[in-house]
Coordinates of N, CA and C in Angstrom, one line a residue:
M1 N 48.6 -26.8 -9.2 CA 49.1 -27.4 -10.4 C 49.0 -26.5 -11.6
K2 N 50.1 -26.4 -12.3 CA 50.2 -25.5 -13.5 C 49.4 -26.0 -14.6
S3 N 48.9 -25.1 -15.4 CA 48.2 -25.4 -16.6 C 49.0 -26.1 -17.6
N4 N 48.5 -27.1 -18.3 CA 49.2 -27.8 -19.3 C 48.5 -27.6 -20.6
H5 N 49.0 -26.8 -21.5 CA 48.3 -26.4 -22.7 C 48.1 -27.6 -23.6
K6 N 49.0 -28.5 -23.7 CA 48.8 -29.7 -24.6 C 47.7 -30.6 -24.1
L7 N 47.5 -30.6 -22.8 CA 46.4 -31.4 -22.3 C 45.1 -30.7 -22.3
E8 N 45.1 -29.4 -22.1 CA 43.9 -28.6 -22.0 C 43.4 -28.2 -23.4
K9 N 44.3 -28.1 -24.4 CA 43.9 -27.7 -25.8 C 44.6 -28.6 -26.8
P10 N 44.3 -29.9 -26.7 CA 45.0 -30.9 -27.6 C 44.6 -30.6 -29.1
I11 N 45.5 -30.8 -30.0 CA 45.2 -30.7 -31.4 C 45.1 -32.1 -32.1
H12 N 45.4 -33.1 -31.3 CA 45.2 -34.5 -31.8 C 44.4 -35.2 -30.7
T13 N 43.8 -36.4 -31.0 CA 43.1 -37.2 -30.1 C 43.9 -38.4 -29.6
S14 N 44.1 -38.5 -28.3 CA 44.8 -39.6 -27.8 C 44.3 -39.9 -26.4
Y15 N 44.9 -40.8 -25.7 CA 44.5 -41.1 -24.3 C 45.7 -41.6 -23.5
T16 N 45.5 -41.4 -22.2 CA 46.4 -42.0 -21.2 C 45.8 -43.2 -20.6
L17 N 46.6 -44.2 -20.1 CA 46.1 -45.4 -19.5 C 46.8 -45.5 -18.2
H18 N 45.9 -45.6 -17.1 CA 46.4 -45.8 -15.8 C 45.9 -47.0 -15.1
L19 N 46.8 -48.1 -15.1 CA 46.4 -49.3 -14.4 C 46.8 -49.3 -13.0
I20 N 45.9 -49.6 -12.1 CA 46.2 -49.5 -10.7 C 47.0 -50.7 -10.2
D21 N 46.9 -51.8 -10.9 CA 47.7 -53.0 -10.6 C 47.7 -53.9 -11.8
E22 N 48.1 -55.1 -11.6 CA 48.1 -56.1 -12.8 C 46.9 -56.9 -12.9
T23 N 45.9 -56.7 -12.0 CA 44.7 -57.4 -12.0 C 43.8 -57.0 -13.1
R24 N 43.1 -58.0 -13.7 CA 42.1 -57.6 -14.8 C 40.9 -57.0 -14.1
R25 N 40.6 -55.8 -14.4 CA 39.6 -55.0 -13.8 C 38.7 -54.2 -14.8
P26 N 37.6 -53.8 -14.4 CA 36.8 -52.8 -15.2 C 37.6 -51.5 -15.4
F27 N 37.4 -50.9 -16.6 CA 38.1 -49.7 -17.0 C 37.1 -48.6 -17.3
I28 N 37.5 -47.4 -16.9 CA 36.6 -46.2 -17.2 C 37.4 -45.2 -18.0
L29 N 37.0 -44.9 -19.2 CA 37.6 -43.8 -20.0 C 36.9 -42.5 -19.6
I30 N 37.7 -41.5 -19.2 CA 37.1 -40.2 -18.7 C 37.3 -39.2 -19.8
C31 N 36.2 -38.5 -20.1 CA 36.1 -37.5 -21.1 C 35.8 -36.1 -20.5
P32 N 36.8 -35.3 -20.2 CA 36.6 -34.0 -19.6 C 35.8 -33.1 -20.6
G33 N 35.0 -32.1 -20.0 CA 34.3 -31.2 -20.8 C 35.1 -29.9 -21.1
G34 N 34.4 -29.0 -21.7 CA 35.0 -27.7 -22.1 C 34.5 -27.1 -23.4
G35 N 33.3 -27.6 -23.8 CA 32.6 -26.9 -24.9 C 33.3 -27.1 -26.2
Y36 N 34.1 -28.1 -26.3 CA 34.9 -28.3 -27.5 C 35.9 -27.2 -27.8
T37 N 36.2 -26.3 -26.8 CA 37.2 -25.3 -26.9 C 38.4 -25.6 -26.2
H38 N 38.3 -26.4 -25.1 CA 39.4 -26.8 -24.2 C 38.9 -28.0 -23.4
L39 N 39.8 -28.5 -22.6 CA 39.4 -29.6 -21.7 C 39.7 -29.2 -20.3
A40 N 38.7 -29.4 -19.5 CA 38.8 -29.2 -18.0 C 39.6 -30.3 -17.4
Y41 N 40.9 -30.4 -17.8 CA 41.7 -31.6 -17.6 C 41.9 -31.9 -16.1
E42 N 42.0 -30.9 -15.3 CA 42.3 -31.2 -13.8 C 40.9 -31.5 -13.1
K43 N 39.9 -30.7 -13.3 CA 38.7 -30.8 -12.5 C 37.9 -32.0 -13.0
E44 N 37.8 -32.2 -14.3 CA 37.0 -33.3 -14.8 C 37.8 -34.4 -15.5
G45 N 39.1 -34.4 -15.2 CA 40.0 -35.4 -15.6 C 40.8 -36.1 -14.5
L46 N 41.8 -35.4 -14.0 CA 42.7 -35.9 -13.0 C 42.0 -36.1 -11.7
A47 N 41.1 -35.2 -11.3 CA 40.4 -35.4 -10.0 C 39.4 -36.6 -10.1
I48 N 38.8 -36.8 -11.2 CA 37.9 -37.9 -11.4 C 38.7 -39.2 -11.4
Q49 N 39.9 -39.2 -12.1 CA 40.7 -40.4 -12.1 C 41.1 -40.8 -10.7
T50 N 41.5 -39.9 -9.9 CA 41.9 -40.2 -8.5 C 40.8 -40.9 -7.8
W51 N 39.6 -40.4 -7.9 CA 38.4 -41.0 -7.2 C 38.2 -42.4 -7.7
L52 N 38.2 -42.6 -9.1 CA 37.9 -43.9 -9.6 C 39.0 -44.9 -9.4
N53 N 40.3 -44.5 -9.4 CA 41.4 -45.4 -9.0 C 41.2 -45.9 -7.6
E54 N 40.8 -45.0 -6.7 CA 40.6 -45.4 -5.3 C 39.4 -46.3 -5.1
A55 N 38.5 -46.2 -6.1 CA 37.3 -47.1 -6.0 C 37.6 -48.4 -6.7
G56 N 38.8 -48.6 -7.2 CA 39.2 -49.9 -7.7 C 39.1 -50.1 -9.2
Y57 N 39.1 -49.0 -10.0 CA 38.9 -49.1 -11.4 C 40.2 -48.7 -12.1
H58 N 40.6 -49.4 -13.2 CA 41.6 -48.9 -14.1 C 40.9 -47.7 -14.8
T59 N 41.7 -46.8 -15.2 CA 41.2 -45.6 -15.8 C 42.1 -45.1 -17.0
G60 N 41.5 -44.2 -17.8 CA 42.2 -43.5 -18.8 C 41.5 -42.2 -19.0
I61 N 42.3 -41.2 -19.5 CA 41.7 -39.9 -19.8 C 41.8 -39.6 -21.3
L62 N 40.7 -39.4 -21.9 CA 40.7 -39.1 -23.4 C 41.0 -37.6 -23.6
T63 N 42.1 -37.3 -24.3 CA 42.4 -35.9 -24.7 C 42.0 -35.8 -26.1
Y64 N 40.8 -35.3 -26.4 CA 40.2 -35.3 -27.7 C 40.5 -33.9 -28.3
Q65 N 40.5 -33.9 -29.6 CA 40.9 -32.7 -30.4 C 39.8 -31.6 -30.1
V66 N 40.3 -30.4 -29.8 CA 39.4 -29.3 -29.6 C 39.8 -28.0 -30.4
Q67 N 40.8 -28.1 -31.2 CA 41.2 -27.0 -32.0 C 41.2 -27.4 -33.4
N68 N 40.6 -26.6 -34.3 CA 40.4 -26.9 -35.7 C 39.9 -28.3 -35.9
I69 N 38.8 -28.6 -35.3 CA 38.3 -30.0 -35.2 C 37.8 -30.4 -36.6
H70 N 38.3 -31.6 -36.9 CA 37.7 -32.4 -38.1 C 36.9 -33.5 -37.5
Y71 N 35.6 -33.4 -37.6 CA 34.8 -34.3 -36.8 C 34.9 -35.8 -37.3
K72 N 35.1 -35.9 -38.6 CA 35.3 -37.3 -39.1 C 36.6 -37.9 -38.6
T73 N 37.6 -37.1 -38.5 CA 38.9 -37.6 -38.0 C 38.8 -37.9 -36.5
L74 N 38.0 -37.0 -35.8 CA 37.8 -37.3 -34.4 C 37.1 -38.6 -34.1
L75 N 36.1 -38.9 -34.9 CA 35.4 -40.2 -34.7 C 36.3 -41.4 -35.1
S76 N 37.0 -41.2 -36.2 CA 37.9 -42.3 -36.6 C 39.0 -42.6 -35.5
D77 N 39.6 -41.5 -35.0 CA 40.6 -41.6 -33.9 C 40.0 -42.3 -32.7
I78 N 38.8 -41.9 -32.3 CA 38.2 -42.5 -31.1 C 37.9 -44.0 -31.4
E79 N 37.5 -44.3 -32.6 CA 37.2 -45.7 -32.9 C 38.4 -46.6 -32.8
K80 N 39.5 -46.1 -33.2 CA 40.8 -46.8 -33.1 C 41.2 -47.0 -31.6
I81 N 40.9 -45.9 -30.8 CA 41.2 -46.0 -29.4 C 40.3 -47.1 -28.7
M82 N 39.0 -47.1 -29.1 CA 38.2 -48.1 -28.5 C 38.6 -49.5 -28.9
S83 N 39.0 -49.7 -30.1 CA 39.5 -51.0 -30.5 C 40.7 -51.4 -29.7
E84 N 41.6 -50.5 -29.5 CA 42.8 -50.8 -28.7 C 42.4 -51.2 -27.2
L85 N 41.5 -50.4 -26.7 CA 41.1 -50.7 -25.3 C 40.4 -52.1 -25.2
R86 N 39.6 -52.4 -26.2 CA 38.9 -53.7 -26.2 C 39.9 -54.9 -26.3
S87 N 41.0 -54.7 -26.9 CA 42.0 -55.8 -27.0 C 43.0 -55.8 -25.9
H88 N 42.9 -54.9 -24.9 CA 43.9 -54.8 -23.8 C 43.5 -55.9 -22.8
P89 N 44.5 -56.8 -22.5 CA 44.2 -58.0 -21.6 C 43.8 -57.6 -20.2
A90 N 44.2 -56.4 -19.7 CA 43.9 -56.0 -18.3 C 42.6 -55.4 -18.1
L91 N 41.8 -55.1 -19.2 CA 40.6 -54.4 -19.1 C 39.4 -55.4 -19.2
K92 N 38.6 -55.5 -18.2 CA 37.6 -56.5 -18.1 C 36.3 -56.0 -18.8
Q93 N 35.8 -54.8 -18.4 CA 34.7 -54.1 -19.1 C 35.1 -52.7 -19.3
I94 N 34.5 -52.1 -20.3 CA 34.9 -50.7 -20.6 C 33.6 -49.8 -20.4
F95 N 33.8 -48.8 -19.6 CA 32.8 -47.7 -19.4 C 33.4 -46.4 -19.8
V96 N 32.5 -45.5 -20.2 CA 32.9 -44.2 -20.6 C 32.2 -43.1 -19.8
L97 N 32.9 -42.3 -19.1 CA 32.4 -41.2 -18.2 C 32.7 -39.9 -18.8
G98 N 31.7 -39.1 -19.2 CA 31.9 -37.8 -19.7 C 31.2 -36.7 -19.0
F99 N 31.8 -35.5 -19.1 CA 31.2 -34.3 -18.5 C 30.9 -33.2 -19.5
S100 N 29.7 -32.7 -19.5 CA 29.3 -31.6 -20.4 C 29.6 -32.0 -21.9
A101 N 30.5 -31.3 -22.6 CA 30.8 -31.6 -24.0 C 31.5 -33.0 -24.0
G102 N 32.2 -33.3 -22.9 CA 32.8 -34.6 -22.9 C 31.8 -35.7 -22.8
A103 N 30.6 -35.4 -22.2 CA 29.5 -36.4 -22.1 C 28.9 -36.5 -23.5
H104 N 29.0 -35.4 -24.3 CA 28.6 -35.6 -25.7 C 29.5 -36.5 -26.5
V105 N 30.8 -36.4 -26.2 CA 31.8 -37.3 -26.8 C 31.4 -38.7 -26.4
A106 N 31.2 -38.9 -25.1 CA 30.8 -40.3 -24.6 C 29.6 -40.8 -25.3
G107 N 28.6 -39.9 -25.5 CA 27.4 -40.3 -26.2 C 27.7 -40.7 -27.7
L108 N 28.6 -40.0 -28.3 CA 29.0 -40.4 -29.7 C 29.6 -41.8 -29.7
I109 N 30.5 -42.0 -28.7 CA 31.1 -43.3 -28.5 C 30.1 -44.4 -28.4
G110 N 29.0 -44.1 -27.7 CA 28.0 -45.1 -27.4 C 27.0 -45.3 -28.5
S111 N 27.1 -44.4 -29.6 CA 26.0 -44.4 -30.6 C 26.5 -44.4 -32.0
K112 N 27.7 -43.9 -32.3 CA 28.2 -43.7 -33.6 C 29.4 -44.6 -34.0
I113 N 30.0 -45.2 -33.1 CA 31.2 -46.0 -33.5 C 31.1 -47.4 -33.0
S114 N 32.1 -48.2 -33.4 CA 32.2 -49.6 -33.0 C 33.7 -49.9 -32.8
P115 N 34.0 -50.6 -31.7 CA 33.1 -51.3 -30.7 C 32.6 -50.3 -29.7
R116 N 31.4 -50.6 -29.2 CA 30.8 -49.7 -28.2 C 31.2 -50.2 -26.8
P117 N 31.1 -49.2 -25.8 CA 31.5 -49.6 -24.5 C 30.3 -50.4 -23.8
D118 N 30.6 -50.8 -22.6 CA 29.6 -51.6 -21.8 C 28.6 -50.7 -21.1
G119 N 28.9 -49.4 -21.0 CA 28.0 -48.5 -20.3 C 28.5 -47.0 -20.4
L120 N 27.6 -46.1 -20.3 CA 28.0 -44.7 -20.3 C 27.5 -44.0 -19.1
L121 N 28.4 -43.1 -18.5 CA 28.0 -42.2 -17.4 C 28.1 -40.8 -17.9
L122 N 27.0 -40.1 -17.9 CA 27.0 -38.7 -18.5 C 26.6 -37.7 -17.4
A123 N 27.5 -36.8 -17.2 CA 27.3 -35.7 -16.2 C 27.0 -34.4 -16.9
Y124 N 25.9 -33.8 -16.5 CA 25.4 -32.6 -17.1 C 25.7 -32.5 -18.6
P125 N 25.2 -33.5 -19.4 CA 25.6 -33.7 -20.7 C 25.1 -32.7 -21.7
V126 N 26.0 -32.3 -22.7 CA 25.5 -31.7 -23.9 C 24.9 -32.8 -24.7
V127 N 23.7 -32.7 -25.1 CA 23.0 -33.7 -25.9 C 22.5 -33.2 -27.2
S128 N 21.8 -32.2 -27.3 CA 21.1 -31.7 -28.5 C 21.9 -30.6 -29.2
F129 N 22.0 -30.7 -30.5 CA 22.5 -29.7 -31.3 C 21.4 -29.0 -32.1
I130 N 20.2 -29.2 -31.7 CA 19.0 -28.7 -32.3 C 18.2 -27.8 -31.3
E131 N 17.7 -26.7 -31.8 CA 17.0 -25.8 -30.9 C 15.7 -26.5 -30.4
P132 N 15.2 -26.2 -29.2 CA 15.5 -25.0 -28.4 C 16.5 -25.2 -27.3
F133 N 17.0 -26.4 -27.2 CA 17.9 -26.7 -26.0 C 19.4 -26.9 -26.4
S134 N 19.7 -26.6 -27.7 CA 21.1 -26.9 -28.1 C 22.1 -26.0 -27.4
H135 N 23.3 -26.6 -27.3 CA 24.4 -25.8 -26.8 C 25.2 -25.3 -28.0
R136 N 24.9 -24.1 -28.4 CA 25.4 -23.5 -29.6 C 26.9 -23.6 -29.7
G137 N 27.5 -23.2 -28.7 CA 29.0 -23.2 -28.7 C 29.6 -24.5 -29.0
S138 N 29.0 -25.6 -28.5 CA 29.6 -26.9 -28.7 C 29.4 -27.3 -30.2
W139 N 28.2 -27.2 -30.7 CA 28.0 -27.6 -32.1 C 28.8 -26.7 -33.1
Q140 N 28.9 -25.5 -32.8 CA 29.7 -24.6 -33.7 C 31.2 -25.0 -33.6
N141 N 31.7 -25.3 -32.5 CA 33.1 -25.7 -32.4 C 33.4 -27.0 -33.0
L142 N 32.4 -27.9 -32.8 CA 32.6 -29.3 -33.4 C 32.4 -29.4 -34.9
L143 N 31.3 -28.8 -35.3 CA 30.9 -28.9 -36.7 C 31.1 -27.7 -37.6
G144 N 31.4 -26.6 -37.0 CA 31.5 -25.3 -37.8 C 30.3 -24.5 -37.6
E145 N 30.5 -23.2 -37.7 CA 29.4 -22.2 -37.4 C 28.3 -22.3 -38.5
T146 N 28.6 -22.8 -39.6 CA 27.5 -22.9 -40.7 C 27.0 -24.3 -40.9
A147 N 27.2 -25.1 -39.9 CA 26.7 -26.5 -40.0 C 25.2 -26.6 -40.2
S148 N 24.8 -27.4 -41.2 CA 23.4 -27.5 -41.5 C 22.6 -28.2 -40.5
F149 N 21.3 -28.0 -40.6 CA 20.3 -28.7 -39.6 C 20.5 -30.2 -39.7
E150 N 20.7 -30.7 -41.0 CA 20.9 -32.2 -41.2 C 22.1 -32.7 -40.5
L151 N 23.3 -31.9 -40.6 CA 24.5 -32.4 -40.0 C 24.4 -32.3 -38.4
R152 N 23.8 -31.2 -37.9 CA 23.6 -31.1 -36.5 C 22.7 -32.2 -36.0
S153 N 21.7 -32.6 -36.8 CA 20.8 -33.7 -36.4 C 21.6 -35.0 -36.2
Q154 N 22.6 -35.2 -37.1 CA 23.4 -36.4 -37.1 C 24.3 -36.5 -35.8
F155 N 24.5 -35.4 -35.1 CA 25.3 -35.3 -33.9 C 24.5 -35.0 -32.7
S156 N 23.2 -35.0 -32.8 CA 22.3 -34.8 -31.6 C 22.0 -36.2 -31.0
L157 N 22.4 -36.4 -29.8 CA 22.4 -37.7 -29.2 C 20.9 -38.2 -29.1
E158 N 20.0 -37.3 -28.9 CA 18.6 -37.8 -28.7 C 18.1 -38.3 -30.1
R159 N 18.7 -38.0 -31.2 CA 18.3 -38.5 -32.5 C 19.1 -39.7 -33.0
I160 N 20.2 -40.0 -32.4 CA 21.1 -41.0 -32.9 C 21.2 -42.2 -32.0
V161 N 20.7 -42.2 -30.8 CA 20.8 -43.4 -29.9 C 19.9 -44.4 -30.6
D162 N 20.3 -45.7 -30.4 CA 19.5 -46.8 -30.9 C 19.5 -47.9 -29.9
E163 N 18.9 -49.0 -30.4 CA 18.8 -50.2 -29.4 C 20.1 -50.8 -29.0
N164 N 21.2 -50.4 -29.7 CA 22.5 -51.0 -29.3 C 23.3 -50.0 -28.5
T165 N 22.7 -48.8 -28.2 CA 23.4 -47.9 -27.3 C 23.5 -48.5 -25.9
P166 N 24.6 -48.5 -25.3 CA 24.8 -49.2 -24.0 C 24.0 -48.5 -22.9
P167 N 23.7 -49.2 -21.8 CA 23.0 -48.6 -20.6 C 23.7 -47.3 -20.2
C168 N 22.9 -46.4 -19.7 CA 23.3 -45.1 -19.3 C 23.0 -44.7 -17.9
F169 N 23.9 -44.0 -17.3 CA 23.7 -43.3 -16.0 C 23.9 -41.8 -16.3
I170 N 22.9 -41.0 -15.9 CA 22.9 -39.6 -16.2 C 22.6 -38.8 -15.0
W171 N 23.3 -37.7 -14.8 CA 22.9 -36.7 -13.7 C 23.0 -35.3 -14.2
H172 N 22.2 -34.4 -13.7 CA 22.1 -33.0 -14.1 C 21.5 -32.2 -12.9
T173 N 21.7 -30.9 -13.0 CA 21.0 -30.0 -12.0 C 19.9 -29.2 -12.7
I174 N 18.9 -29.0 -12.0 CA 17.7 -28.2 -12.6 C 18.1 -26.8 -12.9
T175 N 19.1 -26.3 -12.1 CA 19.4 -24.9 -12.2 C 20.6 -24.6 -13.2
D176 N 21.0 -25.6 -13.9 CA 22.1 -25.5 -14.9 C 21.7 -24.5 -16.0
Q177 N 22.4 -23.4 -16.0 CA 22.1 -22.3 -17.0 C 23.0 -22.4 -18.2
A178 N 24.0 -23.2 -18.2 CA 24.9 -23.3 -19.4 C 24.4 -24.4 -20.3
V179 N 24.1 -25.5 -19.8 CA 23.5 -26.6 -20.6 C 22.2 -27.0 -19.9
P180 N 21.1 -26.6 -20.5 CA 19.8 -26.8 -19.8 C 19.5 -28.3 -19.5
V181 N 18.8 -28.5 -18.4 CA 18.5 -29.9 -18.0 C 17.7 -30.6 -19.0
E182 N 17.0 -29.9 -19.9 CA 16.2 -30.5 -20.9 C 17.1 -31.4 -21.8
N183 N 18.4 -31.1 -21.9 CA 19.3 -32.0 -22.6 C 19.2 -33.4 -22.1
S184 N 19.3 -33.6 -20.8 CA 19.2 -34.9 -20.2 C 17.8 -35.5 -20.3
L185 N 16.8 -34.6 -20.1 CA 15.4 -35.1 -20.2 C 15.1 -35.7 -21.6
C186 N 15.5 -35.0 -22.6 CA 15.2 -35.5 -24.0 C 16.0 -36.7 -24.3
L187 N 17.2 -36.9 -23.7 CA 18.0 -38.1 -23.9 C 17.3 -39.3 -23.2
V188 N 16.9 -39.1 -22.0 CA 16.2 -40.1 -21.3 C 15.0 -40.6 -22.1
A189 N 14.2 -39.7 -22.6 CA 13.0 -40.1 -23.4 C 13.4 -40.9 -24.6
A190 N 14.5 -40.5 -25.3 CA 15.0 -41.2 -26.5 C 15.5 -42.6 -26.1
L191 N 16.2 -42.7 -25.0 CA 16.7 -44.0 -24.6 C 15.5 -44.9 -24.2
K192 N 14.5 -44.4 -23.5 CA 13.4 -45.2 -23.2 C 12.7 -45.7 -24.4
A193 N 12.5 -44.8 -25.4 CA 11.9 -45.2 -26.7 C 12.6 -46.3 -27.4
K194 N 13.9 -46.4 -27.2 CA 14.7 -47.5 -27.8 C 14.9 -48.6 -26.9
Q195 N 14.3 -48.6 -25.7 CA 14.3 -49.7 -24.7 C 15.7 -49.9 -24.2
V196 N 16.5 -48.8 -24.0 CA 17.8 -48.8 -23.5 C 17.7 -48.5 -22.0
S197 N 18.4 -49.3 -21.2 CA 18.3 -49.1 -19.7 C 19.0 -47.7 -19.4
V198 N 18.3 -46.9 -18.6 CA 18.8 -45.6 -18.2 C 18.4 -45.3 -16.8
E199 N 19.4 -44.8 -16.0 CA 19.2 -44.3 -14.7 C 19.5 -42.8 -14.7
C200 N 18.6 -42.0 -14.2 CA 18.8 -40.5 -14.3 C 18.5 -39.9 -12.9
H201 N 19.4 -39.0 -12.5 CA 19.3 -38.3 -11.2 C 19.3 -36.8 -11.5
L202 N 18.3 -36.1 -11.0 CA 18.2 -34.6 -11.1 C 18.3 -34.0 -9.7
F203 N 19.2 -33.0 -9.6 CA 19.4 -32.3 -8.4 C 18.9 -30.9 -8.5
P204 N 18.3 -30.4 -7.4 CA 17.6 -29.1 -7.4 C 18.5 -27.9 -7.6
E205 N 19.8 -28.0 -7.1 CA 20.7 -26.9 -7.2 C 22.0 -27.3 -7.7
G206 N 22.8 -26.2 -8.2 CA 24.1 -26.5 -8.6 C 24.4 -25.9 -10.0
R207 N 25.5 -25.2 -10.1 CA 25.8 -24.6 -11.4 C 26.4 -25.7 -12.3
H208 N 26.6 -25.3 -13.6 CA 27.2 -26.2 -14.5 C 28.6 -26.5 -14.2
G209 N 29.1 -27.7 -14.4 CA 30.5 -28.0 -14.4 C 31.1 -28.3 -13.0
L210 N 30.3 -28.7 -12.1 CA 30.9 -28.8 -10.7 C 31.7 -30.1 -10.5
G211 N 31.5 -31.1 -11.3 CA 32.3 -32.3 -11.2 C 32.1 -32.9 -9.8
I212 N 33.3 -33.0 -9.1 CA 33.2 -33.4 -7.7 C 33.7 -32.3 -6.7
L213 N 33.6 -31.1 -7.2 CA 33.8 -30.0 -6.3 C 32.8 -29.9 -5.2
P214 N 33.2 -29.6 -3.9 CA 32.3 -29.6 -2.8 C 31.4 -28.4 -2.7
E215 N 31.2 -27.7 -3.7 CA 30.5 -26.4 -3.6 C 29.0 -26.6 -3.2
V216 N 28.4 -27.7 -3.7 CA 27.1 -28.1 -3.3 C 27.2 -29.5 -2.7
P217 N 27.4 -29.6 -1.4 CA 27.6 -31.0 -0.8 C 26.6 -32.0 -1.2
H218 N 25.3 -31.6 -1.3 CA 24.2 -32.5 -1.7 C 24.5 -33.2 -3.0
L219 N 25.2 -32.6 -3.9 CA 25.5 -33.1 -5.2 C 26.5 -34.3 -5.2
L220 N 27.3 -34.3 -4.2 CA 28.4 -35.3 -4.1 C 27.9 -36.7 -4.0
Q221 N 26.6 -36.9 -3.7 CA 26.1 -38.2 -3.6 C 26.0 -38.9 -5.0
W222 N 26.2 -38.1 -6.1 CA 26.2 -38.7 -7.4 C 27.3 -39.7 -7.6
Q223 N 28.4 -39.5 -6.8 CA 29.6 -40.5 -6.9 C 29.2 -41.8 -6.4
G224 N 28.5 -41.9 -5.2 CA 28.1 -43.1 -4.7 C 27.0 -43.8 -5.6
L225 N 26.1 -43.0 -6.1 CA 25.1 -43.5 -7.0 C 25.7 -44.1 -8.3
A226 N 26.8 -43.4 -8.8 CA 27.5 -43.9 -10.0 C 28.2 -45.2 -9.7
E227 N 28.8 -45.3 -8.5 CA 29.6 -46.5 -8.1 C 28.6 -47.7 -8.0
N228 N 27.4 -47.4 -7.4 CA 26.4 -48.5 -7.3 C 26.0 -49.0 -8.7
W229 N 25.7 -48.0 -9.6 CA 25.3 -48.3 -10.9 C 26.4 -49.2 -11.6
L230 N 27.6 -48.8 -11.5 CA 28.7 -49.5 -12.1 C 28.8 -51.0 -11.6
K231 N 28.6 -51.2 -10.3 CA 28.7 -52.5 -9.7 C 27.5 -53.3 -10.3
E232 N 26.3 -52.7 -10.4 CA 25.2 -53.4 -11.0 C 25.5 -53.8 -12.4
R233 N 26.0 -52.9 -13.2 CA 26.3 -53.2 -14.6 C 27.4 -54.3 -14.7
Q234 N 28.4 -54.3 -13.8 CA 29.4 -55.4 -13.8 C 28.8 -56.7 -13.6
S235 N 27.9 -56.8 -12.6 CA 27.3 -58.1 -12.2 C 26.4 -58.6 -13.4
Q236 N 25.7 -57.7 -14.0 CA 24.8 -58.1 -15.1 C 25.6 -58.5 -16.3
N237 N 26.7 -57.8 -16.6 CA 27.6 -58.2 -17.7 C 28.2 -59.6 -17.5
E238 N 28.5 -59.9 -16.3 CA 29.1 -61.2 -16.0 C 28.1 -62.3 -16.2
C239 N 26.8 -61.9 -16.0 CA 25.7 -63.0 -16.1 C 25.3 -63.2 -17.6
D240 N 25.6 -62.1 -18.4 CA 25.2 -62.2 -19.8 C 26.0 -63.2 -20.6

């Protein structure tokens, strides 16, 4: 498949919507990673969409701004998108699945805007913009190279989750050298402190950014774990 510059390096924030049929179903908004410099649109977008469609979910892919980012505009655009999705008659519940920096976007959706989704799935997430575990490239690309400690704190997920943050499913590898596993660990601690339901899976091996690539077969079980978590969330939401 050829590279699509507009999808891998979008200058505006938008989304695609893929309904597998006319049935009202749960929906998953997919946020590819890429360090806020590009989007891994095929590996963490299209490939993930195919899996989730086959699992019975309506899906969409968020193509969020990664060039000359205006973070206030980014949040405003995403808030409009979430409002549109909430009003769509075919979407039963809304979940957001993000990878790496896309998981940071998902975390912002679950913590900084309204309406919030019904659950978050975060794969090897960028969480903290504060040392010692911050992903410098992500915060510099999103907020600017001279962003203050105060501003970075306002975008560090472990500092902004609250009691209204939706339940989370998180997975990471211990050997991730690009985004340290401590990002997930500090987020789990923050969610626990706010009494937010969280399920976290840590795997002993695997480089950053594998998605559903079969490079480490042991990791692929995260898909089944995620599907089970989604089914549990759906049943609980229907009972609420």
